[in-house]
Structure formats: C-alpha cells, structure tokens
mmCIF file of C-alpha atoms and ligand atoms in Angstrom:
data_model
loop_
_atom_site.group_PDB
_atom_site.id
_atom_site.type_symbol
_atom_site.label_atom_id
_atom_site.label_comp_id
_atom_site.label_asym_id
_atom_site.label_seq_id
_atom_site.Cartn_x
_atom_site.Cartn_y
_atom_site.Cartn_z
ATOM 1 C CA MET A 1 -105.674 -6.111 -60.257
ATOM 2 C CA ARG A 2 -104.579 -8.064 -57.165
ATOM 3 C CA LYS A 3 -107.204 -8.350 -54.439
ATOM 4 C CA GLY A 4 -106.102 -6.178 -51.560
ATOM 5 C CA ARG A 5 -104.168 -3.699 -53.654
ATOM 6 C CA LYS A 6 -105.330 -0.155 -53.032
ATOM 7 C CA LYS A 7 -106.613 1.676 -56.115
ATOM 8 C CA GLY A 8 -104.271 4.366 -57.366
ATOM 9 C CA LYS A 9 -101.385 3.064 -55.262
ATOM 10 C CA GLU A 10 -98.048 2.725 -57.046
ATOM 11 C CA ILE A 11 -96.815 -0.868 -57.513
ATOM 12 C CA VAL A 12 -93.391 0.086 -56.188
ATOM 13 C CA GLU A 13 -93.407 2.412 -53.205
ATOM 14 C CA ARG A 14 -90.423 4.351 -51.980
ATOM 15 C CA TYR A 15 -89.544 4.275 -48.300
ATOM 16 C CA ILE A 16 -90.468 7.615 -46.843
ATOM 17 C CA GLU A 17 -87.101 8.072 -45.129
ATOM 18 C CA ASN A 18 -84.994 7.563 -48.269
ATOM 19 C CA PRO A 19 -82.085 7.601 -48.682
ATOM 20 C CA ILE A 20 -81.391 4.968 -46.021
ATOM 21 C CA ILE A 21 -77.571 5.092 -46.251
ATOM 22 C CA THR A 22 -75.386 8.021 -47.276
ATOM 23 C CA SER A 23 -71.650 8.734 -47.165
ATOM 24 C CA SER A 24 -72.056 10.293 -43.706
ATOM 25 C CA ASP A 25 -72.951 6.823 -42.308
ATOM 26 C CA ILE A 26 -69.565 5.389 -43.282
ATOM 27 C CA PRO A 27 -66.991 5.466 -40.479
ATOM 28 C CA VAL A 28 -64.235 6.834 -42.741
ATOM 29 C CA PRO A 29 -64.259 9.782 -45.137
ATOM 30 C CA CYS A 30 -65.647 8.686 -48.507
ATOM 31 C CA ASN A 31 -67.108 10.140 -51.665
ATOM 32 C CA THR A 32 -70.317 8.121 -52.110
ATOM 33 C CA VAL A 33 -72.099 4.908 -51.107
ATOM 34 C CA PHE A 34 -74.372 2.994 -53.489
ATOM 35 C CA ASN A 35 -75.280 -0.318 -55.224
ATOM 36 C CA ALA A 36 -75.600 -2.767 -52.312
ATOM 37 C CA ALA A 37 -76.024 -6.544 -52.385
ATOM 38 C CA ALA A 38 -78.756 -7.724 -49.991
ATOM 39 C CA THR A 39 -79.466 -10.877 -48.033
ATOM 40 C CA VAL A 40 -80.663 -12.162 -44.661
ATOM 41 C CA TYR A 41 -78.400 -13.983 -42.205
ATOM 42 C CA LYS A 42 -79.367 -15.046 -38.674
ATOM 43 C CA ASN A 43 -82.388 -12.703 -38.448
ATOM 44 C CA GLU A 44 -80.357 -9.777 -39.651
ATOM 45 C CA TYR A 45 -80.626 -7.934 -42.925
ATOM 46 C CA ILE A 46 -77.198 -7.667 -44.482
ATOM 47 C CA LEU A 47 -76.203 -5.219 -47.167
ATOM 48 C CA LEU A 48 -72.826 -5.368 -48.846
ATOM 49 C CA VAL A 49 -72.389 -1.770 -49.799
ATOM 50 C CA ARG A 50 -70.187 -0.216 -52.448
ATOM 51 C CA VAL A 51 -68.271 2.639 -50.872
ATOM 52 C CA GLU A 52 -66.326 4.923 -53.184
ATOM 53 C CA GLY A 53 -63.356 6.320 -51.294
ATOM 54 C CA VAL A 54 -62.247 9.918 -51.498
ATOM 55 C CA GLU A 55 -59.491 8.878 -53.941
ATOM 56 C CA GLY A 56 -62.114 7.345 -56.277
ATOM 57 C CA LYS A 57 -61.736 3.570 -55.770
ATOM 58 C CA SER A 58 -64.546 1.429 -54.395
ATOM 59 C CA SER A 59 -64.479 -1.218 -51.668
ATOM 60 C CA LEU A 60 -67.278 -3.314 -50.162
ATOM 61 C CA TRP A 61 -68.581 -2.810 -46.626
ATOM 62 C CA ILE A 62 -71.145 -4.688 -44.564
ATOM 63 C CA ALA A 63 -74.217 -2.886 -43.211
ATOM 64 C CA ARG A 64 -76.429 -4.726 -40.684
ATOM 65 C CA SER A 65 -80.027 -4.135 -39.635
ATOM 66 C CA ARG A 66 -82.846 -5.683 -37.613
ATOM 67 C CA ASP A 67 -85.673 -4.117 -39.650
ATOM 68 C CA GLY A 68 -84.189 -3.730 -43.145
ATOM 69 C CA LYS A 69 -84.433 0.046 -42.889
ATOM 70 C CA LYS A 70 -81.986 1.345 -40.292
ATOM 71 C CA PHE A 71 -78.487 0.026 -40.937
ATOM 72 C CA GLU A 72 -75.228 0.124 -39.016
ATOM 73 C CA ILE A 73 -71.996 -0.076 -40.964
ATOM 74 C CA ASP A 74 -69.070 -2.268 -39.864
ATOM 75 C CA LYS A 75 -65.906 -0.481 -38.745
ATOM 76 C CA LYS A 76 -63.792 -1.747 -41.652
ATOM 77 C CA PRO A 77 -64.398 -2.976 -45.220
ATOM 78 C CA ALA A 78 -65.266 -6.632 -45.857
ATOM 79 C CA LEU A 79 -63.486 -6.643 -49.223
ATOM 80 C CA ALA A 80 -60.991 -3.999 -50.345
ATOM 81 C CA PRO A 81 -58.616 -4.128 -53.363
ATOM 82 C CA SER A 82 -56.502 -7.243 -52.881
ATOM 83 C CA ASN A 83 -52.727 -7.279 -52.491
ATOM 84 C CA GLN A 84 -52.531 -10.902 -53.617
ATOM 85 C CA GLU A 85 -52.358 -12.122 -57.186
ATOM 86 C CA PRO A 86 -54.220 -12.824 -59.367
ATOM 87 C CA PHE A 87 -56.723 -10.413 -57.818
ATOM 88 C CA LYS A 88 -54.226 -7.612 -57.151
ATOM 89 C CA THR A 89 -53.744 -6.773 -60.829
ATOM 90 C CA TYR A 90 -57.443 -6.748 -61.647
ATOM 91 C CA GLU A 91 -58.753 -4.933 -58.556
ATOM 92 C CA LYS A 92 -56.319 -2.007 -58.755
ATOM 93 C CA ARG A 93 -59.158 0.416 -59.379
ATOM 94 C CA GLY A 94 -61.501 -1.167 -56.883
ATOM 95 C CA LEU A 95 -64.389 -3.583 -56.307
ATOM 96 C CA GLU A 96 -67.845 -2.580 -57.493
ATOM 97 C CA ASP A 97 -71.521 -3.559 -57.594
ATOM 98 C CA PRO A 98 -71.683 -6.800 -55.549
ATOM 99 C CA ARG A 99 -74.567 -9.283 -55.637
ATOM 100 C CA ILE A 100 -75.062 -11.982 -52.981
ATOM 101 C CA THR A 101 -76.657 -15.390 -53.565
ATOM 102 C CA LYS A 102 -76.971 -18.153 -51.002
ATOM 103 C CA VAL A 103 -76.485 -21.624 -52.455
ATOM 104 C CA ASP A 104 -76.777 -24.394 -49.858
ATOM 105 C CA ASP A 105 -74.994 -22.992 -46.760
ATOM 106 C CA THR A 106 -72.649 -20.582 -48.539
ATOM 107 C CA PHE A 107 -73.174 -16.964 -49.530
ATOM 108 C CA TYR A 108 -71.519 -16.208 -52.876
ATOM 109 C CA ILE A 109 -70.547 -12.642 -53.693
ATOM 110 C CA ILE A 110 -70.154 -11.842 -57.358
ATOM 111 C CA TYR A 111 -68.648 -8.413 -57.978
ATOM 112 C CA THR A 112 -66.916 -6.292 -60.569
ATOM 113 C CA ALA A 113 -63.120 -6.221 -60.342
ATOM 114 C CA TYR A 114 -61.978 -2.959 -61.884
ATOM 115 C CA SER A 115 -58.533 -2.134 -63.253
ATOM 116 C CA HIS A 116 -56.908 -0.353 -66.188
ATOM 117 C CA TYR A 117 -57.918 -3.441 -68.193
ATOM 118 C CA SER A 118 -61.558 -2.445 -67.492
ATOM 119 C CA SER A 119 -64.140 -4.461 -65.565
ATOM 120 C CA ARG A 120 -64.367 -8.215 -65.172
ATOM 121 C CA LEU A 121 -66.315 -10.514 -62.866
ATOM 122 C CA ALA A 122 -64.893 -11.922 -59.657
ATOM 123 C CA LEU A 123 -66.306 -14.257 -57.037
ATOM 124 C CA ALA A 124 -65.852 -14.469 -53.265
ATOM 125 C CA LYS A 125 -67.688 -16.371 -50.529
ATOM 126 C CA THR A 126 -68.574 -16.232 -46.864
ATOM 127 C CA LYS A 127 -70.514 -18.358 -44.415
ATOM 128 C CA ASP A 128 -70.793 -15.855 -41.573
ATOM 129 C CA PHE A 129 -70.240 -12.318 -42.892
ATOM 130 C CA GLU A 130 -67.156 -12.087 -40.665
ATOM 131 C CA SER A 131 -64.551 -13.780 -42.867
ATOM 132 C CA PHE A 132 -64.475 -13.627 -46.650
ATOM 133 C CA GLU A 133 -62.562 -15.708 -49.158
ATOM 134 C CA ARG A 134 -61.957 -14.895 -52.790
ATOM 135 C CA ILE A 135 -62.632 -17.793 -55.162
ATOM 136 C CA ALA A 136 -61.624 -16.672 -58.653
ATOM 137 C CA LEU A 137 -61.810 -14.144 -61.443
ATOM 138 C CA ILE A 138 -64.563 -15.574 -63.588
ATOM 139 C CA SER A 139 -64.709 -13.599 -66.814
ATOM 140 C CA GLU A 140 -62.562 -11.629 -69.183
ATOM 141 C CA PRO A 141 -63.174 -7.914 -69.557
ATOM 142 C CA VAL A 142 -65.487 -6.254 -70.319
ATOM 143 C CA ASN A 143 -68.174 -7.856 -68.209
ATOM 144 C CA LYS A 144 -70.252 -6.677 -65.249
ATOM 145 C CA ASN A 145 -73.717 -6.943 -63.696
ATOM 146 C CA ALA A 146 -73.719 -10.652 -62.894
ATOM 147 C CA VAL A 147 -76.184 -12.568 -60.719
ATOM 148 C CA ILE A 148 -75.979 -16.189 -59.607
ATOM 149 C CA PHE A 149 -79.092 -18.343 -59.201
ATOM 150 C CA PRO A 150 -79.801 -19.686 -55.695
ATOM 151 C CA LYS A 151 -80.157 -23.236 -57.042
ATOM 152 C CA LYS A 152 -78.322 -25.496 -59.442
ATOM 153 C CA PHE A 153 -79.888 -26.739 -62.675
ATOM 154 C CA ASN A 154 -78.822 -30.252 -63.709
ATOM 155 C CA LYS A 155 -75.961 -30.019 -61.202
ATOM 156 C CA ARG A 156 -74.663 -26.789 -62.714
ATOM 157 C CA TYR A 157 -74.547 -23.295 -61.245
ATOM 158 C CA VAL A 158 -76.176 -20.693 -63.434
ATOM 159 C CA ARG A 159 -75.514 -16.993 -63.846
ATOM 160 C CA TYR A 160 -76.769 -14.100 -65.913
ATOM 161 C CA ASP A 161 -74.347 -11.346 -66.836
ATOM 162 C CA ARG A 162 -73.904 -8.463 -69.209
ATOM 163 C CA PRO A 163 -70.826 -8.664 -71.408
ATOM 164 C CA MET A 164 -70.179 -5.211 -72.764
ATOM 165 C CA ALA A 165 -70.398 -6.107 -76.479
ATOM 166 C CA ALA A 166 -72.629 -3.078 -77.126
ATOM 167 C CA GLY A 167 -74.286 -3.712 -73.736
ATOM 168 C CA ILE A 168 -77.486 -4.661 -75.459
ATOM 169 C CA ALA A 169 -78.036 -8.146 -74.060
ATOM 170 C CA THR A 170 -78.100 -10.208 -70.894
ATOM 171 C CA TRP A 171 -76.472 -13.624 -71.228
ATOM 172 C CA ILE A 172 -76.757 -16.917 -69.377
ATOM 173 C CA SER A 173 -73.741 -19.159 -68.547
ATOM 174 C CA TYR A 174 -73.325 -22.448 -66.682
ATOM 175 C CA SER A 175 -70.630 -23.923 -64.448
ATOM 176 C CA HIS A 176 -69.890 -27.110 -62.504
ATOM 177 C CA ASP A 177 -67.416 -25.448 -60.129
ATOM 178 C CA LEU A 178 -68.263 -21.712 -60.164
ATOM 179 C CA ILE A 179 -64.862 -21.053 -61.751
ATOM 180 C CA HIS A 180 -65.162 -22.276 -65.341
ATOM 181 C CA TRP A 181 -68.235 -21.002 -67.163
ATOM 182 C CA GLY A 182 -69.643 -21.851 -70.589
ATOM 183 C CA ASP A 183 -72.603 -22.740 -72.828
ATOM 184 C CA SER A 184 -73.225 -19.003 -72.954
ATOM 185 C CA LYS A 185 -76.102 -17.492 -74.869
ATOM 186 C CA VAL A 186 -78.328 -14.413 -74.945
ATOM 187 C CA VAL A 187 -81.522 -14.552 -72.861
ATOM 188 C CA PHE A 188 -82.957 -11.076 -73.331
ATOM 189 C CA GLU A 189 -82.081 -7.777 -74.872
ATOM 190 C CA THR A 190 -82.774 -4.088 -75.313
ATOM 191 C CA ARG A 191 -86.012 -2.898 -76.928
ATOM 192 C CA PRO A 192 -85.544 -0.007 -79.346
ATOM 193 C CA GLY A 193 -88.099 2.691 -78.652
ATOM 194 C CA TYR A 194 -88.613 1.640 -75.037
ATOM 195 C CA TRP A 195 -87.181 2.935 -71.750
ATOM 196 C CA ASP A 196 -84.676 0.034 -71.938
ATOM 197 C CA ALA A 197 -83.642 0.812 -75.513
ATOM 198 C CA ASP A 198 -79.900 1.243 -75.167
ATOM 199 C CA ARG A 199 -78.574 -1.041 -72.414
ATOM 200 C CA ILE A 200 -79.876 -3.656 -70.037
ATOM 201 C CA GLY A 201 -78.322 -5.694 -67.280
ATOM 202 C CA PRO A 202 -79.457 -8.026 -64.521
ATOM 203 C CA GLY A 203 -80.031 -6.238 -61.212
ATOM 204 C CA ALA A 204 -80.838 -8.297 -58.136
ATOM 205 C CA PRO A 205 -80.289 -12.091 -58.119
ATOM 206 C CA PRO A 206 -83.357 -13.917 -59.511
ATOM 207 C CA ILE A 207 -86.232 -14.493 -57.086
ATOM 208 C CA ARG A 208 -87.978 -17.863 -57.172
ATOM 209 C CA THR A 209 -91.788 -17.655 -57.497
ATOM 210 C CA LYS A 210 -94.471 -20.193 -58.484
ATOM 211 C CA LYS A 211 -94.739 -18.507 -61.890
ATOM 212 C CA GLY A 212 -91.026 -18.468 -62.657
ATOM 213 C CA TRP A 213 -87.798 -16.667 -61.806
ATOM 214 C CA LEU A 214 -88.391 -12.972 -61.342
ATOM 215 C CA LEU A 215 -85.501 -10.748 -62.355
ATOM 216 C CA ILE A 216 -85.390 -7.070 -61.467
ATOM 217 C CA TYR A 217 -83.141 -5.522 -64.090
ATOM 218 C CA HIS A 218 -81.915 -2.101 -65.132
ATOM 219 C CA GLY A 219 -82.622 -0.517 -68.483
ATOM 220 C CA VAL A 220 -80.964 2.530 -69.959
ATOM 221 C CA LYS A 221 -82.224 5.056 -72.433
ATOM 222 C CA ARG A 222 -79.818 7.621 -73.835
ATOM 223 C CA THR A 223 -80.986 11.193 -74.096
ATOM 224 C CA SER A 224 -79.342 14.387 -75.294
ATOM 225 C CA ALA A 225 -78.642 15.142 -71.605
ATOM 226 C CA GLY A 226 -77.128 11.722 -70.841
ATOM 227 C CA PRO A 227 -78.449 8.256 -69.950
ATOM 228 C CA ILE A 228 -81.467 7.550 -67.719
ATOM 229 C CA TYR A 229 -81.230 4.348 -65.624
ATOM 230 C CA ARG A 230 -84.559 2.740 -64.694
ATOM 231 C CA LEU A 231 -85.688 -0.597 -63.240
ATOM 232 C CA GLY A 232 -87.999 -3.170 -64.805
ATOM 233 C CA VAL A 233 -88.950 -6.827 -64.300
ATOM 234 C CA ALA A 234 -88.623 -9.957 -66.428
ATOM 235 C CA LEU A 235 -89.826 -13.506 -65.785
ATOM 236 C CA PHE A 236 -87.955 -16.684 -66.752
ATOM 237 C CA ASP A 237 -89.000 -20.340 -66.867
ATOM 238 C CA LEU A 238 -88.633 -22.141 -63.516
ATOM 239 C CA LYS A 239 -87.041 -25.234 -65.050
ATOM 240 C CA ASP A 240 -85.095 -23.502 -67.802
ATOM 241 C CA PRO A 241 -83.875 -20.015 -66.867
ATOM 242 C CA ALA A 242 -82.681 -19.466 -70.443
ATOM 243 C CA VAL A 243 -86.345 -19.088 -71.479
ATOM 244 C CA LEU A 244 -87.868 -15.627 -71.132
ATOM 245 C CA ILE A 245 -91.599 -15.815 -70.318
ATOM 246 C CA GLY A 246 -92.483 -12.152 -70.109
ATOM 247 C CA ARG A 247 -91.313 -8.695 -69.241
ATOM 248 C CA SER A 248 -92.664 -5.377 -68.106
ATOM 249 C CA ARG A 249 -93.724 -2.826 -70.693
ATOM 250 C CA GLU A 250 -93.076 0.016 -68.296
ATOM 251 C CA PRO A 251 -90.320 0.558 -65.783
ATOM 252 C CA ILE A 252 -91.200 -0.289 -62.186
ATOM 253 C CA LEU A 253 -89.018 2.546 -60.898
ATOM 254 C CA SER A 254 -87.765 5.680 -62.645
ATOM 255 C CA PRO A 255 -85.693 8.520 -61.226
ATOM 256 C CA THR A 256 -88.171 11.163 -60.131
ATOM 257 C CA GLU A 257 -87.157 12.123 -56.588
ATOM 258 C CA TYR A 258 -84.515 14.742 -55.913
ATOM 259 C CA TYR A 259 -82.027 12.124 -54.620
ATOM 260 C CA GLU A 260 -82.547 10.061 -57.814
ATOM 261 C CA ARG A 261 -82.131 13.094 -60.064
ATOM 262 C CA VAL A 262 -79.194 14.889 -58.487
ATOM 263 C CA GLY A 263 -75.879 13.338 -57.451
ATOM 264 C CA ASP A 264 -72.563 12.148 -58.894
ATOM 265 C CA VAL A 265 -74.395 10.532 -61.829
ATOM 266 C CA PRO A 266 -77.815 12.108 -62.381
ATOM 267 C CA ASN A 267 -81.000 10.198 -63.230
ATOM 268 C CA VAL A 268 -79.966 6.794 -61.904
ATOM 269 C CA VAL A 269 -81.867 4.121 -59.994
ATOM 270 C CA PHE A 270 -79.811 0.916 -60.020
ATOM 271 C CA THR A 271 -80.451 -2.248 -58.013
ATOM 272 C CA THR A 272 -78.088 -5.036 -57.010
ATOM 273 C CA GLY A 273 -80.146 -6.550 -54.183
ATOM 274 C CA ALA A 274 -83.737 -7.448 -53.287
ATOM 275 C CA ILE A 275 -85.295 -9.570 -50.542
ATOM 276 C CA LEU A 276 -88.594 -11.453 -50.741
ATOM 277 C CA GLU A 277 -90.312 -11.452 -47.336
ATOM 278 C CA LYS A 278 -92.691 -14.142 -46.042
ATOM 279 C CA ASN A 279 -95.619 -11.714 -46.430
ATOM 280 C CA LYS A 280 -94.773 -11.458 -50.171
ATOM 281 C CA GLU A 281 -93.318 -7.980 -49.920
ATOM 282 C CA VAL A 282 -90.184 -7.463 -51.958
ATOM 283 C CA LYS A 283 -87.658 -5.045 -50.500
ATOM 284 C CA ILE A 284 -85.710 -3.508 -53.357
ATOM 285 C CA TYR A 285 -82.454 -1.835 -52.341
ATOM 286 C CA TYR A 286 -81.148 0.547 -54.963
ATOM 287 C CA GLY A 287 -78.396 3.032 -55.556
ATOM 288 C CA ALA A 288 -79.598 6.557 -56.365
ATOM 289 C CA CYS A 289 -77.392 8.737 -58.591
ATOM 290 C CA ASP A 290 -74.330 6.623 -57.629
ATOM 291 C CA THR A 291 -74.487 8.648 -54.410
ATOM 292 C CA SER A 292 -76.776 7.009 -51.812
ATOM 293 C CA ILE A 293 -78.691 3.809 -51.026
ATOM 294 C CA CYS A 294 -82.479 3.769 -51.033
ATOM 295 C CA LEU A 295 -85.294 1.319 -50.350
ATOM 296 C CA ALA A 296 -88.546 0.641 -52.197
ATOM 297 C CA THR A 297 -91.120 -2.106 -51.675
ATOM 298 C CA ALA A 298 -93.622 -3.970 -53.849
ATOM 299 C CA HIS A 299 -95.935 -6.984 -53.590
ATOM 300 C CA ILE A 300 -94.421 -9.904 -55.504
ATOM 301 C CA ASP A 301 -97.727 -10.656 -57.274
ATOM 302 C CA ASP A 302 -97.915 -7.117 -58.604
ATOM 303 C CA LEU A 303 -94.410 -7.411 -60.042
ATOM 304 C CA LEU A 304 -95.332 -10.768 -61.616
ATOM 305 C CA SER A 305 -98.487 -9.309 -63.159
ATOM 306 C CA LEU A 306 -96.327 -6.820 -65.095
ATOM 307 C CA CYS A 307 -94.372 -9.554 -66.909
ATOM 308 C CA LYS A 308 -96.343 -9.760 -70.164
ATOM 309 C CA LYS A 309 -95.485 -12.101 -72.999
ATOM 310 C CA LYS A 310 -96.076 -9.642 -75.809
ATOM 311 C CA GLU A 311 -93.486 -7.281 -74.369
ATOM 312 C CA THR A 312 -90.723 -9.791 -75.016
ATOM 313 C CA ASP A 313 -90.631 -8.955 -78.733
ATOM 314 C CA VAL A 314 -87.616 -7.096 -79.948
ATOM 315 C CA LEU A 315 -88.874 -4.328 -82.202
HETATM 316 C C1 LIG B 401 -73.366 1.157 -64.517
HETATM 317 C C2 LIG B 401 -72.429 0.712 -63.399
HETATM 318 C C3 LIG B 401 -72.966 1.089 -62.044
HETATM 319 C C4 LIG B 401 -73.518 2.493 -61.998
HETATM 320 C C5 LIG B 401 -74.410 2.766 -63.194
HETATM 321 C C6 LIG B 401 -74.939 4.196 -63.235
HETATM 322 O O1 LIG B 401 -72.777 0.961 -65.765
HETATM 323 O O2 LIG B 401 -71.182 1.303 -63.599
HETATM 324 O O3 LIG B 401 -71.954 0.958 -61.105
HETATM 325 O O4 LIG B 401 -74.278 2.635 -60.822
HETATM 326 O O5 LIG B 401 -73.705 2.503 -64.381
HETATM 327 O O6 LIG B 401 -73.900 5.124 -63.274
#
C-alpha cells in the first residue's frame, strides 16, 4: 500500500457535492448534461460538456472553473450540429462524448458525430476556447470513444478508439496529419466473467506517468436488467502504446450512489476527461446515468498499483 494512504479509504473518492453540473446549470432548457472532456487552460479548468437538448440532440458547451469543482457554463454552445458539409450530413443527430488532448500549443477535440448513418469520429481544434475549427471526419461508422495521445510517436499522432464490431476491443491507429489514420490493431479487449465482460472503450485521454500511459476506461457487463457501466484502469508501455502492461482486476468506480443508479440511463458511470494535478491527485470527471456530471479523485500511484500483469489475460 502507498505510504500516506489512509487504511480503509477508497482508492477513488467521490466529491461530496456531486453531481457538480446538472441540466439546471445550463442557460437554456435541456434534457440532460453528461460526459465532459476536461483540460486546463490559463489557470482555469475547462470542461467541454455534452448537453442533450429538449428535442434529443446533443451539442458541446464550455464550463469554466477556478477550483475544478464549481463551474460556470458559457452562454452559448461551443460546437453545435454544423450547417456546413461534410459535417452537416453526419452531425444531424448531434455531437457527443468529446475528449480534449493538448498537443504542442493546440487543443484537439475528438467527438462522436451522430446521424442516421450512426456514429463516427470527428475532430475539431481550438487554441483559446473562444473559437473552434472543425478539422475532419476521421472514421467510418460505427466508431466512438476515441482518445488522442498528448505526444507523437515516431512523428505520428496516436489514438485509441472503439470500433463497434461487437464492441469488444479497443484499437490503436496512427496518423501523420490527424486526418488519415491507419496501421490499426487491437490493444485490449473484454474479459468474459469480469465486470468488463461485454464492452470496453477508452475513457479519458491517456495520462503520462513514469510507469507508462495510464488509461481510465469504461467496461460494461450486461445483466437481465440492462447493462452496468463501470470504470477501470489499464497501463500501456511508454514507448509503445500498443503494448498493454497491466490492468485492474476490479473496477475503480461502480454505480452505487443514487445519482449513478437513477437517471435517463440507469447504472452508468462514464468518463471522458481526467486531469493529473501537480500533487499527483487525478480528478476524474464522469457522467452519471447520462444525466449529470460528477467528480471523483484518486492518487495516481494508487491507480497505477491496480494495473496488474496477470489481469491482462483474456479468459
Ligand atoms: C455509451 C455512449 C455514451 C453513454 C453510455 C451509457 O455507449 O453512448 O454516450 O454515456 O453509452 O449510456
């Protein structure tokens, strides 16, 4: 056990004032607010929040905070369904589940473009969180849950994503220009019998640590009453992010609180953003029940200690 960790204390602790953002914080009528990308810009915590409008389509709004806990929402969306092609056709049903990664001086936003053709990945960028520019649609359907690494490997950008093909595996792909992606292969997959038996997908963009790249991911187990979405951690090689080093046997967060059990989609904790602080605390922002946004924290070393080699076996 890590020196300094209190006995009996949970590794991941929920913020006592959860949920931190609900639909009543949004300046227009909406159905729900959930699954936020997270980053820091000019001493401010920034969340890019998925807001589902009353008609059912999602758009992405900025929330800003000085302490990472109390957020103020901008007066209008940062990214709403586009009226310009080629995005117009593929965003007709909205923009969902953004993730933000800073590479050099640019913040890249990878999100799900949703239409009657189903979901595909799209990419936008910003340098100041005031103006946003779409770059490209970067996958065919059905694909979602993508995260970009904050550094290039051999001059190529790297991403993990979860093509739907049964939903059982997370894949890695590479790109020279962020638009054309290839060399794709599976990096980790579901574990029959475990809490992540039926589906997995990358959650927050990978966090660089001395031991490797830490990925907080979601795992799904189907039950007779519907799926349960939980969070776990996996560790990948620093030099070669296609190599899985270890993974947690148990989930780090499971729906147990009322706001994680009851909502539009019950029994869901789902992350798309986490921030590593200088004091080694990781702030994990997560959507609860596709209805609100919550915060939990953990010490990075405790998360790393859960990534065990033997748990990488597929049973
Ligand atoms: C996933 C995505 C998320 C959602 C989650 C739980 O497949 O669609 O947007 O939060 O399911 O419903």
